[in-house]
Short mmCIF file of C-alpha atoms in Angstrom, two decimals:
data_model
loop_
_atom_site.label_atom_id
_atom_site.label_comp_id
_atom_site.label_asym_id
_atom_site.label_seq_id
_atom_site.Cartn_x
_atom_site.Cartn_y
_atom_site.Cartn_z
CA UNK A 295 0.17 0.06 -0.19
CA UNK A 296 1.10 3.39 -0.60
CA UNK A 297 -0.01 7.09 0.08
CA UNK A 298 -2.04 8.32 2.82
CA UNK A 299 -5.56 6.94 3.71
CA UNK A 300 -8.27 9.51 4.40
CA UNK A 301 -9.69 9.54 7.88
CA UNK A 302 -13.04 8.05 6.75
CA UNK A 303 -11.58 5.57 4.64
CA UNK A 304 -13.74 2.34 4.73
CA UNK A 305 -12.51 -0.64 6.99
CA UNK A 306 -11.70 -3.33 4.55
CA UNK A 307 -12.91 -5.90 7.22
CA UNK A 308 -16.50 -4.99 5.88
CA UNK A 309 -15.76 -6.07 2.54
CA UNK A 310 -13.98 -9.07 3.61
CA UNK A 311 -16.87 -10.25 5.92
CA UNK A 312 -19.17 -9.79 2.80
CA UNK A 313 -16.85 -11.96 0.51
CA UNK A 314 -16.62 -14.51 3.29
CA UNK A 315 -20.42 -15.28 3.00
CA UNK A 316 -19.23 -16.84 -0.51
CA UNK A 317 -17.64 -19.64 1.55
CA UNK A 318 -19.83 -22.77 0.79
CA UNK A 319 -18.69 -24.28 4.17
CA UNK A 320 -18.61 -23.07 7.75
CA UNK A 321 -15.38 -21.14 8.74
CA UNK A 322 -14.01 -22.85 11.65
CA UNK A 323 -12.06 -21.30 14.63
CA UNK A 324 -10.64 -21.66 18.09
CA UNK A 325 -12.77 -22.24 21.09
CA UNK A 326 -13.58 -19.10 22.98
CA UNK A 327 -10.95 -18.60 25.73
CA UNK A 328 -9.65 -15.77 27.95
CA UNK A 329 -6.05 -15.76 26.58
CA UNK A 330 -7.06 -15.69 22.70
CA UNK A 331 -9.01 -13.05 21.16
CA UNK A 332 -10.02 -13.22 17.66
CA UNK A 333 -8.89 -9.93 15.75
CA UNK A 334 -11.90 -9.90 13.63
CA UNK A 335 -9.80 -10.00 10.65
CA UNK A 336 -10.17 -13.00 8.32
CA UNK A 337 -7.64 -13.58 5.34
CA UNK A 338 -9.21 -14.68 2.12
CA UNK A 339 -7.96 -16.55 -0.83
CA UNK A 340 -9.57 -18.18 -3.79
CA UNK A 341 -8.96 -19.60 -7.19
CA UNK A 342 -11.54 -19.08 -10.09
CA UNK A 343 -12.24 -20.64 -13.30
CA UNK A 344 -14.71 -20.56 -15.86
CA UNK A 345 -17.11 -22.57 -13.76
CA UNK A 346 -16.59 -19.99 -10.86
CA UNK A 347 -15.06 -20.33 -7.68
CA UNK A 348 -12.77 -23.77 -7.74
CA UNK A 349 -11.38 -22.96 -4.10
CA UNK A 350 -11.81 -21.01 -1.20
CA UNK A 351 -9.73 -20.45 2.03
CA UNK A 352 -10.30 -18.28 5.16
CA UNK A 353 -7.74 -17.77 7.89
CA UNK A 354 -8.45 -16.52 11.37
CA UNK A 355 -5.90 -14.53 13.41
CA UNK A 356 -5.71 -14.42 17.33
CA UNK A 357 -4.16 -12.27 19.69
CA UNK A 358 -2.45 -13.85 22.59
CA UNK A 359 -3.19 -12.31 26.17
CA UNK A 360 -0.57 -13.85 28.54
CA UNK A 361 -2.50 -11.97 31.44
CA UNK A 362 -6.14 -11.64 30.18
CA UNK A 363 -7.24 -10.16 33.20
CA UNK A 364 -5.23 -7.11 33.04
CA UNK A 365 -4.59 -6.48 29.45
CA UNK A 366 -2.28 -3.44 30.36
CA UNK A 367 0.17 -5.83 31.84
CA UNK A 368 3.65 -5.43 30.41
CA UNK A 369 3.90 -9.27 30.06
CA UNK A 370 1.13 -8.95 27.62
CA UNK A 371 3.49 -7.07 24.86
CA UNK A 372 5.13 -9.01 21.98
CA UNK A 373 9.01 -8.91 21.70
CA UNK A 374 9.30 -6.61 18.74
CA UNK A 375 12.45 -5.78 17.10
CA UNK A 376 13.51 -2.04 17.10
CA UNK A 377 12.30 -1.20 13.37
CA UNK A 378 8.73 -2.67 14.29
CA UNK A 379 8.56 -0.69 17.50
CA UNK A 380 9.63 2.53 15.96
CA UNK A 381 7.16 2.09 13.06
CA UNK A 382 4.35 1.56 15.55
CA UNK A 383 5.07 4.34 17.61
CA UNK A 384 5.74 6.65 14.92
CA UNK A 385 2.49 8.43 14.63
CA UNK A 386 1.89 10.58 11.30
CA UNK A 387 1.01 14.11 11.44
CA UNK A 388 -2.36 13.40 9.58
CA UNK A 389 -5.53 11.82 10.64
CA UNK A 390 -6.04 7.89 10.33
CA UNK A 391 -8.83 6.08 10.39
CA UNK A 392 -9.81 4.66 13.88
CA UNK A 393 -9.66 1.02 12.38
CA UNK A 394 -6.05 1.49 11.26
CA UNK A 395 -5.10 3.13 14.58
CA UNK A 396 -6.84 0.02 16.17
CA UNK A 397 -4.99 -2.62 14.01
CA UNK A 398 -1.36 -0.71 14.38
CA UNK A 399 -2.17 -0.70 18.07
CA UNK A 400 -2.79 -4.54 18.19
CA UNK A 401 0.58 -5.30 16.52
CA UNK A 402 2.14 -4.42 19.74
CA UNK A 403 0.51 -7.74 21.09
CA UNK A 404 1.84 -11.57 20.13
CA UNK A 405 -0.51 -12.87 17.43
CA UNK A 406 -1.40 -16.47 16.34
CA UNK A 407 -1.07 -15.39 12.74
CA UNK A 408 -3.40 -17.32 10.53
CA UNK A 409 -4.10 -19.99 13.32
CA UNK A 410 -6.92 -21.77 11.81
CA UNK A 411 -7.41 -22.03 8.20
CA UNK A 412 -10.53 -23.50 6.48
CA UNK A 413 -10.09 -24.65 2.99
CA UNK A 414 -12.81 -25.68 0.54
CA UNK A 415 -12.19 -27.48 -3.05
CA UNK A 416 -15.00 -27.78 -5.42
CA UNK A 417 -13.28 -30.93 -6.94
CA UNK A 418 -11.75 -33.55 -5.13
CA UNK A 419 -8.07 -33.87 -5.93
CA UNK A 420 -4.71 -34.62 -4.16
CA UNK A 421 -4.27 -30.97 -3.42
CA UNK A 422 -7.57 -31.05 -1.41
CA UNK A 423 -6.42 -33.87 0.94
CA UNK A 424 -6.25 -33.04 4.45
CA UNK A 425 -2.58 -34.14 4.37
CA UNK A 426 -1.93 -31.54 1.25
CA UNK A 427 -4.06 -28.75 2.71
CA UNK A 428 -2.17 -29.20 6.37
CA UNK A 429 1.41 -28.95 4.26
CA UNK A 430 0.28 -26.14 2.47
CA UNK A 431 -0.98 -24.14 5.63
CA UNK A 432 2.18 -25.10 7.50
CA UNK A 433 4.47 -24.24 4.72
CA UNK A 434 2.73 -20.62 4.22
CA UNK A 435 3.00 -19.83 7.96
CA UNK A 436 6.60 -21.15 7.96
CA UNK A 437 7.68 -19.15 4.66
CA UNK A 438 5.65 -16.00 5.68
CA UNK A 439 6.27 -15.66 9.55
CA UNK A 440 9.52 -17.28 9.92
CA UNK A 441 11.82 -16.82 6.61
CA UNK A 442 14.64 -15.17 8.32
CA UNK A 443 14.74 -18.06 10.94
CA UNK A 444 14.59 -20.68 7.98
CA UNK A 445 17.31 -18.75 6.27
CA UNK A 446 19.76 -18.93 8.87
#
């Protein structure tokens, strides 16, 4: 993304929620528990062909609360590198949408990024097997969240 969002920019989660209604199966998530909070952000992916959607994926991310009773407890903060911490604390001189401020603030806390993924394939194949779907999910998380660790 580039540029400056106007203060009244629409929350992208609204459009995501509308697209999520197209998922032909229920989206799964973790059971409600004090130490985990659904971030209300669902990652969506899909493939299409001449017959319509051929596959859809919905991923749910959670915030981890080490001390859910006192969310202001410093133990709840994520271990952030200096560059990330500066990016969070650097408040631009223009107003930002409330939803963006909320998402930036949430970056201070540990996330279970795309912890649960629900995948639907229109046509059964080797790619739609439980084994294949799980391997794809693990590889996606490793390559996108732990690339630096993997390359060491």
